Coordinates of C-alpha atoms in Angstrom, one line a residue:
M1 CA -8.5 -18.2 4.2
V2 CA -9.4 -17.8 7.4
D3 CA -7.2 -19.8 10.3
P4 CA -9.4 -19.5 13.6
E5 CA -6.4 -20.3 15.7
L6 CA -4.0 -17.6 14.3
R7 CA -3.2 -15.1 16.9
I8 CA -3.3 -11.5 15.5
G9 CA -2.1 -8.1 16.5
V10 CA -3.3 -4.9 15.1
V11 CA -0.6 -2.1 16.0
G12 CA -1.9 1.4 15.5
A13 CA -5.4 0.3 15.6
T14 CA -6.9 3.5 16.5
G15 CA -5.5 5.3 13.2
A16 CA -7.2 5.5 9.7
V17 CA -5.5 2.3 8.2
G18 CA -5.5 0.5 11.6
R19 CA -9.3 0.8 11.8
V20 CA -9.9 -0.4 8.2
T21 CA -7.7 -3.3 9.1
L22 CA -9.6 -4.5 12.1
E23 CA -12.8 -4.1 10.2
Y24 CA -11.5 -6.2 7.2
L25 CA -10.0 -9.0 10.0
V26 CA -13.6 -9.1 11.3
D27 CA -15.3 -9.2 8.1
R28 CA -13.4 -12.0 7.3
G29 CA -14.1 -14.2 10.3
Y30 CA -10.8 -13.8 12.1
T31 CA -11.5 -13.5 16.1
N32 CA -8.4 -13.9 17.9
I33 CA -7.4 -10.5 17.7
R34 CA -5.6 -8.0 19.9
T35 CA -5.6 -3.9 19.1
F36 CA -2.6 -1.8 20.0
A37 CA -1.8 1.8 20.0
S38 CA 0.2 4.4 21.8
W39 CA -0.4 5.1 25.3
R40 CA -2.8 8.1 24.6
S41 CA -5.5 5.6 23.2
A42 CA -4.5 2.5 25.6
G43 CA -7.3 1.2 27.9
G44 CA -10.0 2.5 25.3
Q45 CA -12.1 0.4 23.2
L46 CA -12.6 -0.4 19.4
G47 CA -15.9 -2.1 19.4
E48 CA -15.5 -5.2 21.4
F49 CA -11.6 -5.1 21.3
G50 CA -9.9 -3.6 24.1
V51 CA -6.9 -1.2 23.3
E52 CA -3.5 -2.3 24.7
E53 CA -0.4 0.1 24.8
A54 CA 2.0 -0.8 22.2
T55 CA 5.3 -1.5 24.1
A56 CA 8.5 -3.8 23.7
H57 CA 6.9 -5.8 26.5
S58 CA 3.4 -6.2 25.0
L59 CA 4.6 -7.0 21.7
G60 CA 7.5 -9.1 22.6
A61 CA 5.8 -11.5 24.6
G62 CA 5.8 -14.4 22.0
D63 CA 2.0 -14.7 22.0
L64 CA 1.3 -13.5 18.5
D65 CA 1.4 -15.3 15.4
V66 CA 1.0 -12.1 12.8
C67 CA 1.2 -8.5 13.7
F68 CA -0.1 -5.8 11.6
F69 CA 1.7 -2.4 12.0
S70 CA 0.3 0.8 10.8
I71 CA 2.6 3.3 13.0
G72 CA 5.1 5.8 12.1
T73 CA 8.5 4.7 10.4
Q74 CA 10.3 5.5 13.8
A75 CA 8.1 3.7 15.9
S76 CA 8.2 0.6 13.4
R77 CA 11.9 0.5 13.6
E78 CA 11.8 0.1 17.2
L79 CA 8.8 -2.3 17.6
V80 CA 9.0 -4.4 14.6
P81 CA 12.2 -6.2 15.4
I82 CA 10.8 -7.0 19.0
A83 CA 7.7 -8.6 17.7
S84 CA 9.5 -10.5 14.9
A85 CA 12.2 -11.8 17.6
A86 CA 9.1 -13.0 19.8
G87 CA 7.9 -15.1 16.8
A88 CA 5.3 -13.1 15.0
V89 CA 5.2 -12.3 11.3
C90 CA 5.4 -8.7 11.1
I91 CA 3.6 -6.9 8.1
D92 CA 4.7 -3.3 8.4
K93 CA 3.1 -0.4 6.3
S94 CA 5.7 2.3 7.3
A95 CA 8.7 3.1 5.1
A96 CA 11.1 1.5 7.9
F97 CA 12.1 -1.7 5.8
R98 CA 10.6 -1.4 2.2
L99 CA 13.9 -1.2 0.7
E100 CA 15.8 -3.1 3.2
E101 CA 18.0 -5.9 1.4
G102 CA 16.3 -9.0 2.4
V103 CA 12.9 -7.8 3.5
P104 CA 10.2 -8.9 1.0
L105 CA 8.2 -5.8 -0.3
V106 CA 5.0 -7.3 -1.6
V107 CA 1.9 -6.7 -3.8
P108 CA 0.2 -10.1 -3.7
E109 CA -1.0 -9.8 -7.5
V110 CA 2.6 -8.9 -8.9
N111 CA 5.1 -10.7 -6.8
G112 CA 3.3 -12.6 -3.8
E113 CA 5.7 -15.4 -4.1
R114 CA 8.1 -13.1 -2.4
A115 CA 6.2 -13.0 0.8
L116 CA 7.4 -16.8 1.4
E117 CA 10.9 -15.6 1.6
H118 CA 10.4 -13.7 4.7
S119 CA 12.6 -13.8 7.8
G120 CA 10.1 -12.4 10.1
V121 CA 9.2 -9.0 8.5
I122 CA 7.7 -8.3 5.4
A123 CA 7.0 -4.5 3.9
N124 CA 3.7 -3.3 2.6
P125 CA 4.4 -0.9 0.0
N126 CA 3.4 3.0 -0.4
C127 CA 0.0 3.7 -0.9
C128 CA 0.5 4.9 -4.4
T129 CA 3.2 2.1 -5.3
I130 CA 0.8 -0.6 -4.7
P131 CA -2.0 0.4 -7.4
L132 CA 0.9 1.4 -9.8
T133 CA 2.7 -1.7 -9.7
M134 CA -0.6 -3.7 -10.2
V135 CA -1.0 -1.7 -13.6
L136 CA 2.4 -1.8 -14.6
A137 CA 3.5 -5.5 -14.5
P138 CA 0.6 -6.7 -16.7
L139 CA 2.0 -4.5 -19.3
H140 CA 5.6 -5.0 -18.8
D141 CA 4.9 -8.7 -19.2
A142 CA 3.0 -7.9 -22.4
A143 CA 5.4 -5.5 -24.1
G144 CA 8.2 -4.5 -21.7
L145 CA 8.9 -1.0 -19.9
R146 CA 11.3 1.4 -21.0
S147 CA 10.2 4.5 -18.8
V148 CA 7.5 5.4 -16.4
R149 CA 6.4 9.0 -15.3
V150 CA 3.6 9.5 -12.7
A151 CA 1.9 12.4 -11.2
T152 CA -0.2 11.6 -8.2
Y153 CA -3.1 13.3 -6.2
Q154 CA -3.4 11.9 -2.8
S155 CA -6.0 12.2 -0.3
V156 CA -5.5 13.5 3.2
S157 CA -6.3 10.3 4.8
G158 CA -2.9 9.2 3.6
A159 CA -1.3 11.4 6.3
G160 CA -3.5 10.1 9.0
S161 CA -6.7 10.9 11.2
E162 CA -5.7 14.3 12.2
A163 CA -5.1 15.4 8.6
I164 CA -8.6 14.2 8.0
E165 CA -10.1 16.2 10.7
D166 CA -8.0 19.4 9.7
L167 CA -9.6 19.1 6.5
R168 CA -13.0 18.6 7.7
A169 CA -12.6 21.7 9.9
E170 CA -11.4 23.9 6.9
E171 CA -13.7 26.2 4.9
P172 CA -14.1 24.9 1.2
D173 CA -12.3 28.1 0.1
D174 CA -9.4 27.1 2.4
H175 CA -8.6 24.2 0.9
L176 CA -5.0 24.0 -0.4
L177 CA -2.8 21.7 -2.2
R178 CA -0.5 20.2 0.5
M179 CA 2.9 18.4 0.2
D180 CA 3.3 17.2 3.8
W181 CA 6.2 14.7 3.0
E182 CA 10.1 15.5 3.7
F183 CA 11.8 17.8 0.9
D184 CA 15.7 17.4 0.2
G185 CA 15.7 20.4 -2.2
V186 CA 14.9 18.5 -5.3
E187 CA 12.3 15.8 -4.5
Y188 CA 9.9 15.0 -1.7
D189 CA 10.6 11.6 -0.1
E190 CA 7.3 10.4 -1.2
E191 CA 8.5 10.7 -5.0
V192 CA 11.9 8.6 -4.2
K193 CA 9.6 5.9 -2.4
L194 CA 7.5 5.8 -5.3
R195 CA 10.5 5.2 -7.8
E196 CA 12.6 2.9 -5.7
E197 CA 9.7 0.7 -4.5
T198 CA 8.3 0.3 -8.1
R199 CA 11.8 -0.8 -9.0
K200 CA 12.1 -3.4 -6.3
I201 CA 8.7 -4.8 -6.5
L202 CA 9.2 -5.2 -10.4
E203 CA 12.6 -6.3 -9.9
L204 CA 13.7 -3.7 -12.5
P205 CA 16.6 -1.6 -10.6
E206 CA 17.3 0.4 -13.8
L207 CA 13.7 1.3 -14.8
P208 CA 13.6 5.3 -15.3
V209 CA 10.7 6.5 -13.1
S210 CA 9.8 9.9 -12.4
A211 CA 7.3 11.1 -10.2
T212 CA 5.5 14.2 -9.0
C213 CA 3.2 13.9 -6.0
V214 CA 0.9 16.3 -4.2
R215 CA -2.0 16.0 -2.0
V216 CA -5.3 17.4 -2.6
P217 CA -8.2 18.2 -0.7
V218 CA -10.0 14.9 -0.9
V219 CA -10.9 12.5 2.2
V220 CA -10.0 8.8 0.7
G221 CA -8.8 8.1 -2.8
H222 CA -5.6 8.3 -4.5
A223 CA -5.4 9.0 -8.0
E224 CA -2.5 8.9 -10.6
A225 CA -1.7 9.9 -14.0
V226 CA 0.6 7.6 -15.6
W227 CA 2.6 8.0 -18.9
I228 CA 4.4 4.7 -20.0
E229 CA 6.6 3.9 -22.8
T230 CA 6.8 0.4 -23.6
K231 CA 9.6 -1.5 -25.5
E232 CA 7.2 -3.2 -27.9
Q233 CA 4.0 -1.7 -29.2
L234 CA 1.0 -1.8 -27.5
T235 CA -2.3 -0.2 -28.6
P236 CA -4.7 1.2 -26.3
S237 CA -7.3 -1.3 -27.0
D238 CA -4.6 -4.2 -26.5
A239 CA -3.5 -2.3 -23.3
E240 CA -7.2 -2.3 -22.0
R241 CA -7.5 -6.2 -22.7
V242 CA -4.3 -6.8 -20.5
L243 CA -5.6 -4.7 -17.9
S244 CA -9.0 -6.4 -17.8
E245 CA -7.5 -9.8 -17.5
A246 CA -5.3 -8.7 -14.6
P247 CA -6.1 -9.7 -11.0
G248 CA -7.4 -6.5 -8.8
L249 CA -8.0 -4.2 -11.5
Q250 CA -11.5 -2.9 -12.7
L251 CA -11.8 -0.9 -16.3
E252 CA -13.7 2.2 -15.8
K253 CA -14.2 4.9 -18.4
L254 CA -13.4 7.9 -16.3
P255 CA -12.1 6.7 -13.0
A256 CA -12.5 9.4 -10.2
H257 CA -11.5 9.7 -6.4
G258 CA -15.2 9.0 -5.4
H259 CA -15.7 6.0 -7.5
A260 CA -12.7 3.8 -5.4
I261 CA -14.2 4.9 -1.9
G262 CA -15.3 1.4 -0.6
L263 CA -13.6 -0.8 -3.3
D264 CA -10.9 -3.7 -3.2
D265 CA -10.2 -3.1 -6.8
V266 CA -8.1 -0.4 -8.5
L267 CA -9.9 1.4 -11.1
V268 CA -8.1 2.2 -14.3
G269 CA -9.1 3.9 -17.3
R270 CA -8.5 6.8 -20.1
V271 CA -6.0 4.4 -21.7
R272 CA -4.9 6.3 -24.9
S273 CA -1.6 6.8 -27.0
D274 CA 1.2 9.0 -25.9
P275 CA 2.1 11.0 -29.1
A276 CA 5.2 12.4 -27.4
V277 CA 7.2 9.2 -27.3
E278 CA 7.5 6.0 -29.4
N279 CA 5.2 2.9 -27.9
G280 CA 3.8 5.8 -25.5
L281 CA 0.5 4.9 -23.4
V282 CA -1.3 7.1 -21.0
L283 CA -3.6 6.0 -18.2
F284 CA -5.4 7.2 -15.3
L285 CA -5.9 5.3 -12.0
V286 CA -7.8 5.3 -8.7
C287 CA -7.6 3.2 -5.3
D288 CA -9.1 3.5 -2.1
N289 CA -5.9 4.2 -0.2
L290 CA -7.1 2.8 3.0
R291 CA -8.0 -0.5 1.5
K292 CA -6.3 -1.9 -1.3
G293 CA -3.4 0.9 -0.8
A294 CA -2.8 -0.3 2.7
A295 CA -5.0 -2.6 5.0
L296 CA -6.4 -5.1 2.3
N297 CA -3.0 -5.4 0.8
A298 CA -1.4 -6.5 4.1
I299 CA -4.2 -8.8 5.0
Q300 CA -3.8 -10.6 1.5
I301 CA -0.1 -10.9 2.4
A302 CA -0.9 -12.6 5.7
E303 CA -3.7 -14.9 3.7
L304 CA -0.6 -16.0 1.3
L305 CA 1.3 -17.3 4.0
V306 CA -1.4 -19.0 5.9
G307 CA -2.3 -20.7 2.5
A308 CA 1.2 -21.9 1.9
A309 CA 1.1 -24.6 4.3
V310 CA 3.8 -23.1 6.6
P311 CA 5.4 -25.6 8.7
T312 CA 5.3 -25.8 12.7
H313 CA 5.2 -22.1 13.4
F314 CA 3.4 -19.4 11.2
G315 CA 6.2 -16.5 12.0
H316 CA 9.4 -18.8 11.2
R317 CA 9.5 -21.4 8.1
A318 CA 11.7 -24.2 8.6

């Protein structure tokens, strides 16, 4: 649903996710768009759009209705509250606000109604949490979740444009598994995010979730192997039926990184029984992390608000 009067800001527009966000907005027919980036990119062009420097002054002027942020966590903590206080709904892709009480963490196909509870800031989940919860939610509705284990195989585009260029500059024999997240001696913070965000979105705060995350030498596409134990028995064929009816999912026999590139849907397949536990299922999913894993999910959140007949001002509900 396009609102031609909607005044949109894309912050971090020159980055990997920001560029895809801008492409989506243009393709969907939005025209009243401004792009922002760091001082290094300010003054440049992104197609027809001039790039402004993202500052407290430029984002706090009160002339934006919705602002998509695809910047670092610290920068989001500084700039999002300013843009929100000036009247914009801020949809933030960083980890800055995801687990903050009172800030909705939203996957539209799973808990879209939570977006309407915002107070100016809505968090866009981690690029692996989004497809994972899209698969878990319908299975939970069908049979209840007892535990979840997941191993992720994440492309380098999740680490930004520089990581993509570094990979392309390497010789194939030099490609390595990369873990570029913060490490506390036990877990990477990516693993913590995946567990805690999944619990928040599904509203299952005690759900046992165990995650192992790695980067792989792939430019685009996050893959996840998922082991699920349900409370009630669910056969693989029943699980496939449930997943085939869930929004945003597409069943594929052998999903692979490359199959997901350029797709809006999450691909899921290899659904089979797990004999290691009672009522166990195993499946494999793949998602374009720049699209549904990031940019598209954020735009869908904004369009939920546009379609909700929000009174008076887009950013502040009565």
